[in-house]
Amino acid sequence: MFFERLNLLCGKAYAGTLVSEQDADAEMAGKPMIMHAATCDLNEIQIPFHIAEGPDTWDRSRTWFISRTGEGLRLKHRHRHEDGSLDSVTNYGGDTADEGTADRQEFPVDAESKISFRDNGLDQSVTNVWAVEISPPGQTDALFAYELRRPESADGRHFRVEFDLSRPVPPPPPPWGD
């Protein structure tokens, strides 16, 4: 059900806001954000995530990939620089550890990502758990949410962005490198 709900968003874009309140994200607070379910098929959905940097300037470096696996779902993150080149920290994420729900799926960090994080001096990220939520279709307060959490033993990180699914917005330009 979760993946089918995501497919209902295909081709549409939605405005969002940062709802978590940690100092690590202070530079993003209050900035317009857009997610765009840009590419969808039966096995993968690509969702570019853009953050406004100025009146007509957007950071278009991030894309979320949600795909089916033999056992569940996988979330991967692609990060690019403005010139289209891949960031040194890219293709990280994880697979669902259980079946989750139609509303929420959690993705604990995978082994490949842990190696990349350690190689890039991001040891605190080896405990990451990402989550994606999507409301049932037709709700007036429907939302899509992206979340990152770490346990207090790592640093208690919490990042959450929520997007209003009741009002599509014009699709943004493609992410850098596409």
CSV table of C-alpha atoms in Angstrom, one decimal:
chain,number,residue,atom,x,y,z
A,1,MET,CA,0.0,0.0,0.0
A,2,PHE,CA,2.8,2.4,0.9
A,3,PHE,CA,4.5,2.2,-2.5
A,4,GLU,CA,1.1,2.4,-4.3
A,5,ARG,CA,0.4,5.7,-2.4
A,6,LEU,CA,3.8,7.1,-3.5
A,7,ASN,CA,2.9,6.2,-7.1
A,8,LEU,CA,-0.2,8.4,-6.8
A,9,LEU,CA,2.1,11.4,-6.5
A,10,CYS,CA,3.9,10.7,-9.7
A,11,GLY,CA,4.6,13.8,-11.8
A,12,LYS,CA,3.4,16.1,-9.0
A,13,ALA,CA,5.4,18.5,-6.8
A,14,TYR,CA,4.5,19.8,-3.4
A,15,ALA,CA,5.7,22.6,-1.1
A,16,GLY,CA,7.1,21.7,2.3
A,17,THR,CA,8.6,23.1,5.4
A,18,LEU,CA,11.2,22.1,8.0
A,19,VAL,CA,9.2,21.2,11.1
A,20,SER,CA,12.1,19.9,13.3
A,21,GLU,CA,13.9,22.5,15.4
A,22,GLN,CA,17.6,21.6,15.9
A,23,ASP,CA,20.5,24.0,15.6
A,24,ALA,CA,22.1,21.8,13.0
A,25,ASP,CA,19.3,22.8,10.6
A,26,ALA,CA,19.1,26.5,11.5
A,27,GLU,CA,20.2,27.6,7.9
A,28,MET,CA,17.1,25.7,6.5
A,29,ALA,CA,14.5,27.1,8.9
A,30,GLY,CA,11.8,29.0,7.1
A,31,LYS,CA,13.2,28.3,3.6
A,32,PRO,CA,10.8,27.1,0.9
A,33,MET,CA,11.2,23.5,0.0
A,34,ILE,CA,9.8,21.4,-2.8
A,35,MET,CA,9.6,17.6,-3.3
A,36,HIS,CA,8.8,16.3,-6.8
A,37,ALA,CA,7.8,12.7,-7.5
A,38,ALA,CA,9.6,13.1,-10.9
A,39,THR,CA,10.2,9.6,-12.1
A,40,CYS,CA,8.0,6.6,-11.2
A,41,ASP,CA,7.7,3.0,-12.4
A,42,LEU,CA,6.6,-0.3,-10.8
A,43,ASN,CA,9.9,-0.7,-8.9
A,44,GLU,CA,11.4,2.8,-8.2
A,45,ILE,CA,10.3,6.3,-7.5
A,46,GLN,CA,12.7,9.2,-7.7
A,47,ILE,CA,11.9,12.3,-5.6
A,48,PRO,CA,14.1,15.3,-6.1
A,49,PHE,CA,14.2,17.5,-3.0
A,50,HIS,CA,14.9,21.2,-3.5
A,51,ILE,CA,15.6,23.9,-0.9
A,52,ALA,CA,15.4,27.7,-1.8
A,53,GLU,CA,18.7,29.5,-1.5
A,54,GLY,CA,17.4,32.9,-2.7
A,55,PRO,CA,14.5,34.5,-4.6
A,56,ASP,CA,15.2,32.5,-7.8
A,57,THR,CA,17.9,30.2,-6.6
A,58,TRP,CA,17.5,26.6,-5.4
A,59,ASP,CA,19.8,24.0,-4.0
A,60,ARG,CA,18.9,21.1,-6.3
A,61,SER,CA,21.5,18.7,-5.0
A,62,ARG,CA,19.3,16.0,-3.4
A,63,THR,CA,17.2,13.1,-4.8
A,64,TRP,CA,15.6,10.4,-2.8
A,65,PHE,CA,15.2,7.0,-4.5
A,66,ILE,CA,12.6,4.6,-3.0
A,67,SER,CA,12.6,1.2,-4.6
A,68,ARG,CA,11.2,-2.3,-4.1
A,69,THR,CA,13.5,-5.1,-3.0
A,70,GLY,CA,12.8,-8.8,-2.6
A,71,GLU,CA,12.1,-8.3,1.1
A,72,GLY,CA,10.7,-4.8,1.3
A,73,LEU,CA,11.7,-1.3,0.3
A,74,ARG,CA,15.0,0.6,0.0
A,75,LEU,CA,15.7,4.3,0.4
A,76,LYS,CA,18.8,5.8,-1.1
A,77,HIS,CA,20.0,9.4,-1.3
A,78,ARG,CA,21.9,10.9,-4.3
A,79,HIS,CA,23.8,14.1,-3.7
A,80,ARG,CA,25.3,16.1,-6.6
A,81,HIS,CA,27.2,19.4,-6.9
A,82,GLU,CA,25.9,22.2,-9.0
A,83,ASP,CA,28.1,21.1,-11.9
A,84,GLY,CA,26.4,17.7,-11.8
A,85,SER,CA,29.3,15.7,-10.3
A,86,LEU,CA,28.5,13.3,-7.5
A,87,ASP,CA,29.3,14.3,-4.0
A,88,SER,CA,31.8,12.2,-2.1
A,89,VAL,CA,28.9,11.2,0.2
A,90,THR,CA,26.1,9.8,-2.0
A,91,ASN,CA,24.1,6.6,-2.6
A,92,TYR,CA,23.6,6.1,1.1
A,93,GLY,CA,20.5,4.8,2.8
A,94,GLY,CA,19.0,1.5,3.9
A,95,ASP,CA,16.4,-1.1,3.6
A,96,THR,CA,13.2,-1.6,5.6
A,97,ALA,CA,13.8,-4.0,8.5
A,98,ASP,CA,10.1,-4.9,8.9
A,99,GLU,CA,7.0,-4.5,6.8
A,100,GLY,CA,6.1,-1.0,8.3
A,101,THR,CA,2.7,0.3,7.6
A,102,ALA,CA,0.8,1.9,4.7
A,103,ASP,CA,1.5,5.3,6.3
A,104,ARG,CA,5.2,5.0,7.4
A,105,GLN,CA,8.3,3.1,6.4
A,106,GLU,CA,11.6,3.2,8.3
A,107,PHE,CA,15.0,2.6,6.7
A,108,PRO,CA,17.9,1.8,9.1
A,109,VAL,CA,21.4,2.6,7.7
A,110,ASP,CA,22.9,-0.2,5.6
A,111,ALA,CA,26.4,-1.6,5.7
A,112,GLU,CA,27.5,0.1,2.5
A,113,SER,CA,26.4,3.5,3.9
A,114,LYS,CA,28.2,2.9,7.2
A,115,ILE,CA,31.5,2.4,5.3
A,116,SER,CA,31.0,5.5,3.3
A,117,PHE,CA,30.1,7.6,6.4
A,118,ARG,CA,33.2,6.3,8.3
A,119,ASP,CA,35.4,6.9,5.2
A,120,ASN,CA,34.1,10.5,5.1
A,121,GLY,CA,34.5,11.3,8.8
A,122,LEU,CA,30.7,11.1,9.5
A,123,ASP,CA,30.9,8.5,12.3
A,124,GLN,CA,27.7,9.8,13.9
A,125,SER,CA,25.7,8.8,10.8
A,126,VAL,CA,26.3,5.1,11.2
A,127,THR,CA,23.2,4.9,13.5
A,128,ASN,CA,20.9,6.8,11.0
A,129,VAL,CA,17.3,5.7,10.6
A,130,TRP,CA,15.3,7.5,7.9
A,131,ALA,CA,11.6,7.4,7.7
A,132,VAL,CA,9.1,8.4,5.0
A,133,GLU,CA,5.4,8.9,5.7
A,134,ILE,CA,2.5,9.4,3.3
A,135,SER,CA,-1.1,10.0,4.3
A,136,PRO,CA,-4.0,8.0,2.8
A,137,PRO,CA,-5.3,9.6,-0.4
A,138,GLY,CA,-8.1,12.0,-0.2
A,139,GLN,CA,-7.4,13.4,3.3
A,140,THR,CA,-7.7,17.2,3.4
A,141,ASP,CA,-4.7,17.4,5.7
A,142,ALA,CA,-2.7,14.9,3.6
A,143,LEU,CA,1.1,15.0,4.0
A,144,PHE,CA,4.3,13.5,2.8
A,145,ALA,CA,7.1,13.5,5.4
A,146,TYR,CA,10.8,12.8,5.3
A,147,GLU,CA,12.7,12.2,8.5
A,148,LEU,CA,16.1,11.4,9.8
A,149,ARG,CA,16.8,10.3,13.4
A,150,ARG,CA,19.7,9.2,15.4
A,151,PRO,CA,19.6,7.8,19.0
A,152,GLU,CA,20.7,10.0,21.9
A,153,SER,CA,23.9,7.9,22.1
A,154,ALA,CA,25.0,9.2,18.7
A,155,ASP,CA,23.9,12.8,19.0
A,156,GLY,CA,20.1,12.8,19.1
A,157,ARG,CA,19.8,14.1,15.6
A,158,HIS,CA,16.2,14.8,14.4
A,159,PHE,CA,15.4,16.3,11.0
A,160,ARG,CA,11.9,16.3,9.6
A,161,VAL,CA,10.3,18.0,6.6
A,162,GLU,CA,6.6,17.9,5.9
A,163,PHE,CA,5.0,18.5,2.5
A,164,ASP,CA,1.3,19.5,2.0
A,165,LEU,CA,-0.2,17.0,-0.4
A,166,SER,CA,-3.5,19.0,-0.7
A,167,ARG,CA,-2.0,21.6,-3.0
A,168,PRO,CA,0.3,20.6,-5.8
A,169,VAL,CA,2.8,23.2,-7.0
A,170,PRO,CA,4.4,23.7,-10.4
A,171,PRO,CA,7.2,21.1,-10.9
A,172,PRO,CA,10.7,22.6,-10.3
A,173,PRO,CA,13.7,22.3,-12.7
A,174,PRO,CA,15.4,18.9,-12.6
A,175,PRO,CA,18.1,18.2,-10.0
A,176,TRP,CA,21.6,19.1,-10.8
A,177,GLY,CA,23.2,16.6,-13.2
A,178,ASP,CA,19.9,15.3,-14.6
